[in-house]
Amino acid sequence: MLSNENDEVVTTTQQNRTKEDAINHNEYEQQQSKKKRKLTKPVIMYRPEQNLFEIYKPGKIIRVFVPSKYLFPSEDDSLLLEKMDRKVYGTDIYTDDSDIILVCQHLGLLKDLTEECKGILVTVKIETSPKKFVATFRNNVRSKSWNSSDSEGYNAITVVKCRILKDQTKLPALSNHQLKQSNFNYDLEQHRFLSNVTIVFDLSGEPTVKYSINSVADKGFDNNEYTSARLIDDGEHILIETDSTRYQLCFNKETNHFEWLQLNSSDSNEKTPLVTDLSWNEIKWGPESIIVRDKEYKVKSTTFRK
């Protein structure tokens, strides 16, 4: 009788330990997940004449993606950039409103730049602003000086690293697909109304804009600008990527239905039809995913194509 009672106590103790281990494991996983989120450096899009860093606190590490269209502008873009009030203040440590391209030029980080590059990825650290920024002439760029009697509440920046993204650069890609610069510029144009975008690399290693529900949400009162209308009337389609697979959402005028296709990651011309008789009501967009006829796909990026 005593032995049975002891066995029950041991079993109960083991069960309690198992529960405690499971709870401790879950807590550990949550802590590790939080640490990873903290270590993740956000990527923001370069915008001329816009202060990119004033909203961050000192100590924060930020990455800025600068597309090649700003490094090697066309004639029209070049005239536009000349009219802009782009400036650089300081030496080695710069004001937070300094143009990041001019900062990199001033530091001599763009000497190996070629027109074949996709752009640059600049890692910036937010610093507490000093009271004085020193002017110097370096690498054919003259920076300006700036004195502030009250630097509290203002940011400064230092460049940690500048990575030139060349065609042959090893990026998180599954193929050697060549960058179509016109496609990327078109993607950016589709997101021109978004206040903040994050740049990611797609399955072909090309820079693209991270998925946001705002990028596919209907805007304004013009029905022609609605996402469904763009697919039906304008002949556009949407490339949708998860972490491992590429899909296409399009409209087939012959069948008068939307189609959901899976694309081969290395050849966009090779398509496998998954659903070919969709109505628009069967497609639901969420903050991080798309539901196609009750099946959910976690979305990494979406881009409109013609």
mmCIF file of C-alpha atoms in Angstrom:
data_model
loop_
_atom_site.group_PDB
_atom_site.id
_atom_site.type_symbol
_atom_site.label_atom_id
_atom_site.label_comp_id
_atom_site.label_asym_id
_atom_site.label_seq_id
_atom_site.Cartn_x
_atom_site.Cartn_y
_atom_site.Cartn_z
ATOM 1 C CA MET A 1 0.000 0.000 0.000
ATOM 2 C CA LEU A 2 2.823 2.346 0.932
ATOM 3 C CA SER A 3 4.666 1.480 -2.259
ATOM 4 C CA ASN A 4 1.670 2.461 -4.411
ATOM 5 C CA GLU A 5 1.387 5.776 -2.586
ATOM 6 C CA ASN A 6 5.106 6.443 -3.164
ATOM 7 C CA ASP A 7 4.710 5.577 -6.854
ATOM 8 C CA GLU A 8 1.820 8.023 -7.139
ATOM 9 C CA VAL A 9 3.896 10.753 -5.451
ATOM 10 C CA VAL A 10 6.824 10.105 -7.811
ATOM 11 C CA THR A 11 4.511 10.155 -10.856
ATOM 12 C CA THR A 12 2.898 13.411 -9.718
ATOM 13 C CA THR A 13 6.340 14.940 -9.088
ATOM 14 C CA GLN A 14 7.519 13.902 -12.568
ATOM 15 C CA GLN A 15 4.403 15.397 -14.163
ATOM 16 C CA ASN A 16 4.938 18.648 -12.274
ATOM 17 C CA ARG A 17 8.560 18.753 -13.403
ATOM 18 C CA THR A 18 7.505 18.090 -16.994
ATOM 19 C CA LYS A 19 5.023 20.979 -16.802
ATOM 20 C CA GLU A 20 7.686 23.237 -15.252
ATOM 21 C CA ASP A 21 10.192 22.277 -17.964
ATOM 22 C CA ALA A 22 7.600 23.027 -20.657
ATOM 23 C CA ILE A 23 6.798 26.404 -19.073
ATOM 24 C CA ASN A 24 10.516 27.237 -18.727
ATOM 25 C CA HIS A 25 11.121 26.179 -22.336
ATOM 26 C CA ASN A 26 8.264 28.375 -23.598
ATOM 27 C CA GLU A 27 9.543 31.314 -21.557
ATOM 28 C CA TYR A 28 13.045 30.749 -22.964
ATOM 29 C CA GLU A 29 11.712 30.636 -26.540
ATOM 30 C CA GLN A 30 9.773 33.869 -25.964
ATOM 31 C CA GLN A 31 12.865 35.572 -24.532
ATOM 32 C CA GLN A 32 14.990 34.435 -27.488
ATOM 33 C CA SER A 33 12.326 35.656 -29.894
ATOM 34 C CA LYS A 34 12.301 39.076 -28.200
ATOM 35 C CA LYS A 35 16.108 39.233 -28.379
ATOM 36 C CA LYS A 36 16.028 38.434 -32.098
ATOM 37 C CA ARG A 37 13.464 41.177 -32.705
ATOM 38 C CA LYS A 38 15.645 43.638 -30.808
ATOM 39 C CA LEU A 39 18.732 42.634 -32.808
ATOM 40 C CA THR A 40 16.937 42.963 -36.135
ATOM 41 C CA LYS A 41 18.087 46.140 -37.853
ATOM 42 C CA PRO A 42 15.240 47.805 -39.752
ATOM 43 C CA VAL A 43 15.758 48.801 -43.380
ATOM 44 C CA ILE A 44 14.273 52.095 -44.539
ATOM 45 C CA MET A 45 14.069 53.608 -47.997
ATOM 46 C CA TYR A 46 16.249 56.583 -48.895
ATOM 47 C CA ARG A 47 14.232 59.685 -49.706
ATOM 48 C CA PRO A 48 15.982 62.879 -50.828
ATOM 49 C CA GLU A 49 15.417 65.953 -48.651
ATOM 50 C CA GLN A 50 13.821 63.881 -45.894
ATOM 51 C CA ASN A 51 15.238 63.424 -42.392
ATOM 52 C CA LEU A 52 15.316 59.663 -41.990
ATOM 53 C CA PHE A 53 16.749 59.454 -38.476
ATOM 54 C CA GLU A 54 15.122 62.056 -36.216
ATOM 55 C CA ILE A 55 12.519 59.616 -34.856
ATOM 56 C CA TYR A 56 15.082 57.119 -33.498
ATOM 57 C CA LYS A 57 16.851 57.104 -30.136
ATOM 58 C CA PRO A 58 20.666 57.244 -29.770
ATOM 59 C CA GLY A 59 22.245 53.802 -29.920
ATOM 60 C CA LYS A 60 19.802 52.487 -32.531
ATOM 61 C CA ILE A 61 21.265 50.805 -35.632
ATOM 62 C CA ILE A 62 19.413 51.547 -38.885
ATOM 63 C CA ARG A 63 20.015 50.332 -42.434
ATOM 64 C CA VAL A 64 19.182 52.597 -45.362
ATOM 65 C CA PHE A 65 18.672 51.260 -48.872
ATOM 66 C CA VAL A 66 19.591 53.682 -51.663
ATOM 67 C CA PRO A 67 18.460 52.515 -55.146
ATOM 68 C CA SER A 68 20.882 53.020 -58.024
ATOM 69 C CA LYS A 69 18.472 55.523 -59.624
ATOM 70 C CA TYR A 70 19.729 58.061 -57.061
ATOM 71 C CA LEU A 71 23.392 57.089 -57.519
ATOM 72 C CA PHE A 72 23.294 57.195 -61.328
ATOM 73 C CA PRO A 73 20.261 59.368 -62.079
ATOM 74 C CA SER A 74 18.803 59.849 -65.536
ATOM 75 C CA GLU A 75 18.848 63.310 -67.095
ATOM 76 C CA ASP A 76 15.430 64.181 -65.687
ATOM 77 C CA ASP A 77 16.227 62.770 -62.246
ATOM 78 C CA SER A 78 19.571 64.562 -62.236
ATOM 79 C CA LEU A 79 17.906 67.936 -62.833
ATOM 80 C CA LEU A 80 15.417 67.150 -60.076
ATOM 81 C CA LEU A 81 18.173 66.226 -57.600
ATOM 82 C CA GLU A 82 20.077 69.418 -58.413
ATOM 83 C CA LYS A 83 17.058 71.481 -57.394
ATOM 84 C CA MET A 84 16.813 69.702 -54.047
ATOM 85 C CA ASP A 85 18.477 71.138 -50.973
ATOM 86 C CA ARG A 86 20.739 68.160 -50.238
ATOM 87 C CA LYS A 87 23.471 68.931 -47.717
ATOM 88 C CA VAL A 88 26.007 67.359 -45.386
ATOM 89 C CA TYR A 89 27.094 68.796 -42.016
ATOM 90 C CA GLY A 90 30.053 67.500 -40.019
ATOM 91 C CA THR A 91 33.031 65.160 -40.343
ATOM 92 C CA ASP A 92 32.891 61.474 -39.317
ATOM 93 C CA ILE A 93 29.876 62.348 -37.178
ATOM 94 C CA TYR A 94 27.116 64.136 -39.095
ATOM 95 C CA THR A 95 23.798 65.866 -38.408
ATOM 96 C CA ASP A 96 20.771 63.582 -38.753
ATOM 97 C CA ASP A 97 19.415 65.632 -41.681
ATOM 98 C CA SER A 98 22.604 65.186 -43.735
ATOM 99 C CA ASP A 99 22.047 63.473 -47.076
ATOM 100 C CA ILE A 100 23.235 59.872 -46.689
ATOM 101 C CA ILE A 101 24.656 59.702 -50.241
ATOM 102 C CA LEU A 102 26.754 62.818 -49.650
ATOM 103 C CA VAL A 103 27.833 61.412 -46.273
ATOM 104 C CA CYS A 104 29.079 58.211 -47.948
ATOM 105 C CA GLN A 105 30.845 60.225 -50.654
ATOM 106 C CA HIS A 106 32.461 62.438 -48.022
ATOM 107 C CA LEU A 107 33.722 59.308 -46.223
ATOM 108 C CA GLY A 108 35.096 57.871 -49.472
ATOM 109 C CA LEU A 109 32.848 54.805 -49.385
ATOM 110 C CA LEU A 110 31.574 55.039 -52.956
ATOM 111 C CA LYS A 111 34.876 54.884 -54.864
ATOM 112 C CA ASP A 112 34.160 51.382 -56.173
ATOM 113 C CA LEU A 113 30.645 52.229 -57.307
ATOM 114 C CA THR A 114 29.717 51.053 -60.824
ATOM 115 C CA GLU A 115 26.584 51.598 -62.879
ATOM 116 C CA GLU A 116 25.853 47.857 -62.760
ATOM 117 C CA CYS A 117 25.158 47.970 -59.023
ATOM 118 C CA LYS A 118 21.662 47.568 -57.617
ATOM 119 C CA GLY A 119 22.210 50.254 -55.011
ATOM 120 C CA ILE A 120 23.871 50.622 -51.637
ATOM 121 C CA LEU A 121 22.893 49.419 -48.187
ATOM 122 C CA VAL A 122 24.189 51.832 -45.536
ATOM 123 C CA THR A 123 24.302 50.820 -41.878
ATOM 124 C CA VAL A 124 23.951 53.895 -39.669
ATOM 125 C CA LYS A 125 24.229 54.329 -35.914
ATOM 126 C CA ILE A 126 22.180 57.023 -34.208
ATOM 127 C CA GLU A 127 24.362 59.151 -31.923
ATOM 128 C CA THR A 128 23.734 61.923 -29.417
ATOM 129 C CA SER A 129 24.374 65.207 -31.163
ATOM 130 C CA PRO A 130 27.572 67.072 -30.262
ATOM 131 C CA LYS A 131 27.428 70.851 -29.873
ATOM 132 C CA LYS A 132 29.733 71.372 -32.838
ATOM 133 C CA PHE A 133 29.975 69.766 -36.275
ATOM 134 C CA VAL A 134 33.263 70.393 -38.100
ATOM 135 C CA ALA A 135 33.461 71.219 -41.827
ATOM 136 C CA THR A 136 36.059 69.523 -44.057
ATOM 137 C CA PHE A 137 36.759 68.914 -47.744
ATOM 138 C CA ARG A 138 37.051 65.206 -48.495
ATOM 139 C CA ASN A 139 36.714 63.100 -51.645
ATOM 140 C CA ASN A 140 35.482 66.090 -53.682
ATOM 141 C CA VAL A 141 32.697 66.801 -51.180
ATOM 142 C CA ARG A 142 32.764 69.825 -48.891
ATOM 143 C CA SER A 143 30.790 69.387 -45.699
ATOM 144 C CA LYS A 144 29.415 72.313 -43.721
ATOM 145 C CA SER A 145 29.930 73.267 -40.091
ATOM 146 C CA TRP A 146 27.154 73.608 -37.564
ATOM 147 C CA ASN A 147 27.161 74.933 -34.019
ATOM 148 C CA SER A 148 24.317 74.380 -31.611
ATOM 149 C CA SER A 149 24.004 75.948 -28.195
ATOM 150 C CA ASP A 150 21.504 73.267 -27.209
ATOM 151 C CA SER A 151 22.169 69.818 -28.695
ATOM 152 C CA GLU A 152 19.845 67.998 -26.294
ATOM 153 C CA GLY A 153 17.022 66.256 -28.091
ATOM 154 C CA TYR A 154 18.816 66.236 -31.449
ATOM 155 C CA ASN A 155 20.383 63.243 -33.177
ATOM 156 C CA ALA A 156 23.598 62.747 -35.071
ATOM 157 C CA ILE A 157 24.694 59.822 -37.227
ATOM 158 C CA THR A 158 27.825 57.810 -37.929
ATOM 159 C CA VAL A 159 28.208 55.297 -40.753
ATOM 160 C CA VAL A 160 29.058 51.810 -39.537
ATOM 161 C CA LYS A 161 29.192 50.138 -42.945
ATOM 162 C CA CYS A 162 28.336 50.807 -46.574
ATOM 163 C CA ARG A 163 27.653 47.768 -48.735
ATOM 164 C CA ILE A 164 27.591 48.133 -52.508
ATOM 165 C CA LEU A 165 25.009 45.702 -53.890
ATOM 166 C CA LYS A 166 26.461 44.422 -57.145
ATOM 167 C CA ASP A 167 24.824 41.925 -59.506
ATOM 168 C CA GLN A 168 27.205 39.206 -58.395
ATOM 169 C CA THR A 169 26.824 39.998 -54.700
ATOM 170 C CA LYS A 170 25.743 36.993 -52.629
ATOM 171 C CA LEU A 171 22.246 37.876 -51.494
ATOM 172 C CA PRO A 172 19.492 35.657 -50.072
ATOM 173 C CA ALA A 173 18.581 34.369 -53.517
ATOM 174 C CA LEU A 174 17.720 31.096 -55.190
ATOM 175 C CA SER A 175 18.964 31.954 -58.660
ATOM 176 C CA ASN A 176 21.261 34.188 -60.688
ATOM 177 C CA HIS A 177 18.308 36.154 -62.027
ATOM 178 C CA GLN A 178 19.426 39.550 -63.364
ATOM 179 C CA LEU A 179 17.990 42.650 -61.715
ATOM 180 C CA LYS A 180 15.427 44.455 -63.813
ATOM 181 C CA GLN A 181 15.936 48.005 -62.611
ATOM 182 C CA SER A 182 12.778 49.205 -64.353
ATOM 183 C CA ASN A 183 10.750 46.643 -62.379
ATOM 184 C CA PHE A 184 12.151 47.836 -59.074
ATOM 185 C CA ASN A 185 11.506 51.485 -59.899
ATOM 186 C CA TYR A 186 7.948 50.529 -60.863
ATOM 187 C CA ASP A 187 7.511 48.739 -57.519
ATOM 188 C CA LEU A 188 8.644 51.847 -55.665
ATOM 189 C CA GLU A 189 6.230 53.969 -57.662
ATOM 190 C CA GLN A 190 3.348 51.720 -56.549
ATOM 191 C CA HIS A 191 4.307 52.489 -52.928
ATOM 192 C CA ARG A 192 4.758 56.234 -53.399
ATOM 193 C CA PHE A 193 1.817 57.038 -51.099
ATOM 194 C CA LEU A 194 3.130 54.999 -48.163
ATOM 195 C CA SER A 195 4.798 57.033 -45.431
ATOM 196 C CA ASN A 196 7.311 54.293 -44.602
ATOM 197 C CA VAL A 197 8.463 51.259 -46.553
ATOM 198 C CA THR A 198 10.871 48.449 -45.757
ATOM 199 C CA ILE A 199 13.137 46.976 -48.402
ATOM 200 C CA VAL A 200 13.626 43.207 -48.581
ATOM 201 C CA PHE A 201 15.224 40.931 -51.157
ATOM 202 C CA ASP A 202 12.981 38.620 -53.114
ATOM 203 C CA LEU A 203 13.654 35.014 -54.127
ATOM 204 C CA SER A 204 15.703 36.213 -57.110
ATOM 205 C CA GLY A 205 17.881 38.477 -54.994
ATOM 206 C CA GLU A 206 16.243 41.649 -56.261
ATOM 207 C CA PRO A 207 15.339 44.491 -53.886
ATOM 208 C CA THR A 208 11.619 44.935 -53.437
ATOM 209 C CA VAL A 209 9.190 46.469 -50.977
ATOM 210 C CA LYS A 210 8.091 44.381 -47.991
ATOM 211 C CA TYR A 211 4.421 43.437 -47.948
ATOM 212 C CA SER A 212 2.036 45.788 -46.232
ATOM 213 C CA ILE A 213 -1.727 45.637 -46.423
ATOM 214 C CA ASN A 214 -1.599 49.312 -47.458
ATOM 215 C CA SER A 215 0.149 48.313 -50.677
ATOM 216 C CA VAL A 216 -2.904 46.362 -51.873
ATOM 217 C CA ALA A 217 -5.697 48.251 -50.067
ATOM 218 C CA ASP A 218 -8.125 50.240 -52.207
ATOM 219 C CA LYS A 219 -7.416 53.976 -51.968
ATOM 220 C CA GLY A 220 -9.449 57.056 -52.834
ATOM 221 C CA PHE A 221 -12.756 57.380 -54.635
ATOM 222 C CA ASP A 222 -11.574 56.394 -58.116
ATOM 223 C CA ASN A 223 -12.767 52.838 -58.749
ATOM 224 C CA ASN A 224 -10.184 52.479 -61.516
ATOM 225 C CA GLU A 225 -7.438 52.601 -58.883
ATOM 226 C CA TYR A 226 -8.890 49.716 -56.881
ATOM 227 C CA THR A 227 -6.704 46.621 -56.840
ATOM 228 C CA SER A 228 -9.360 44.436 -58.454
ATOM 229 C CA ALA A 229 -9.906 47.003 -61.221
ATOM 230 C CA ARG A 230 -6.187 47.194 -61.932
ATOM 231 C CA LEU A 231 -6.116 43.442 -62.464
ATOM 232 C CA ILE A 232 -9.325 43.322 -64.512
ATOM 233 C CA ASP A 233 -9.127 46.496 -66.608
ATOM 234 C CA ASP A 234 -5.433 47.375 -66.745
ATOM 235 C CA GLY A 235 -4.104 43.864 -67.297
ATOM 236 C CA GLU A 236 -1.821 44.005 -64.271
ATOM 237 C CA HIS A 237 -1.017 41.031 -62.089
ATOM 238 C CA ILE A 238 0.449 40.725 -58.595
ATOM 239 C CA LEU A 239 3.553 38.707 -57.783
ATOM 240 C CA ILE A 240 3.247 37.422 -54.225
ATOM 241 C CA GLU A 241 6.136 35.806 -52.392
ATOM 242 C CA THR A 242 6.360 33.801 -49.209
ATOM 243 C CA ASP A 243 9.718 32.877 -47.662
ATOM 244 C CA SER A 244 10.106 29.994 -50.102
ATOM 245 C CA THR A 245 7.539 30.208 -52.907
ATOM 246 C CA ARG A 246 6.413 32.685 -55.542
ATOM 247 C CA TYR A 247 2.773 33.016 -56.620
ATOM 248 C CA GLN A 248 0.852 35.102 -59.141
ATOM 249 C CA LEU A 249 -2.625 36.554 -58.817
ATOM 250 C CA CYS A 250 -4.156 37.612 -62.114
ATOM 251 C CA PHE A 251 -7.441 37.946 -63.979
ATOM 252 C CA ASN A 252 -8.335 35.766 -66.969
ATOM 253 C CA LYS A 253 -10.640 37.698 -69.302
ATOM 254 C CA GLU A 254 -11.560 34.559 -71.236
ATOM 255 C CA THR A 255 -12.966 32.755 -68.194
ATOM 256 C CA ASN A 256 -13.903 35.979 -66.343
ATOM 257 C CA HIS A 257 -12.274 34.642 -63.167
ATOM 258 C CA PHE A 258 -9.234 35.412 -61.068
ATOM 259 C CA GLU A 259 -6.443 32.837 -61.093
ATOM 260 C CA TRP A 260 -3.972 31.796 -58.382
ATOM 261 C CA LEU A 261 -0.794 30.324 -59.863
ATOM 262 C CA GLN A 262 2.431 28.961 -58.385
ATOM 263 C CA LEU A 263 5.621 30.072 -60.145
ATOM 264 C CA ASN A 264 8.887 28.208 -60.356
ATOM 265 C CA SER A 265 11.377 30.185 -58.225
ATOM 266 C CA SER A 266 13.997 30.249 -60.984
ATOM 267 C CA ASP A 267 11.709 30.653 -64.000
ATOM 268 C CA SER A 268 8.682 32.947 -63.778
ATOM 269 C CA ASN A 269 7.383 31.581 -67.114
ATOM 270 C CA GLU A 270 6.833 28.141 -65.625
ATOM 271 C CA LYS A 271 3.484 28.289 -63.829
ATOM 272 C CA THR A 272 1.342 25.731 -62.051
ATOM 273 C CA PRO A 273 -2.375 26.643 -61.801
ATOM 274 C CA LEU A 274 -3.660 26.136 -58.244
ATOM 275 C CA VAL A 275 -7.095 27.802 -58.452
ATOM 276 C CA THR A 276 -8.484 29.070 -61.770
ATOM 277 C CA ASP A 277 -12.095 29.979 -60.965
ATOM 278 C CA LEU A 278 -11.748 32.523 -58.169
ATOM 279 C CA SER A 279 -14.112 35.369 -57.435
ATOM 280 C CA TRP A 280 -12.700 38.520 -55.773
ATOM 281 C CA ASN A 281 -14.653 37.767 -52.585
ATOM 282 C CA GLU A 282 -12.633 34.562 -52.143
ATOM 283 C CA ILE A 283 -9.402 36.584 -51.862
ATOM 284 C CA LYS A 284 -8.839 38.148 -48.452
ATOM 285 C CA TRP A 285 -5.876 40.316 -47.483
ATOM 286 C CA GLY A 286 -4.555 40.382 -43.922
ATOM 287 C CA PRO A 287 -1.783 42.296 -42.125
ATOM 288 C CA GLU A 288 0.739 39.504 -42.814
ATOM 289 C CA SER A 289 -1.000 37.044 -45.102
ATOM 290 C CA ILE A 290 -3.417 36.398 -47.950
ATOM 291 C CA ILE A 291 -6.254 33.877 -47.803
ATOM 292 C CA VAL A 292 -7.156 32.298 -51.141
ATOM 293 C CA ARG A 293 -10.294 30.179 -50.945
ATOM 294 C CA ASP A 294 -9.809 29.413 -47.248
ATOM 295 C CA LYS A 295 -6.097 28.584 -47.582
ATOM 296 C CA GLU A 296 -3.727 31.040 -45.889
ATOM 297 C CA TYR A 297 -0.295 32.067 -47.224
ATOM 298 C CA LYS A 298 2.095 34.177 -45.148
ATOM 299 C CA VAL A 299 3.290 36.973 -47.435
ATOM 300 C CA LYS A 300 6.802 38.424 -47.578
ATOM 301 C CA SER A 301 6.346 40.798 -50.517
ATOM 302 C CA THR A 302 3.839 41.834 -53.193
ATOM 303 C CA THR A 303 4.656 43.624 -56.421
ATOM 304 C CA PHE A 304 2.426 44.749 -59.269
ATOM 305 C CA ARG A 305 3.494 43.826 -62.796
ATOM 306 C CA LYS A 306 2.162 44.618 -66.240
#
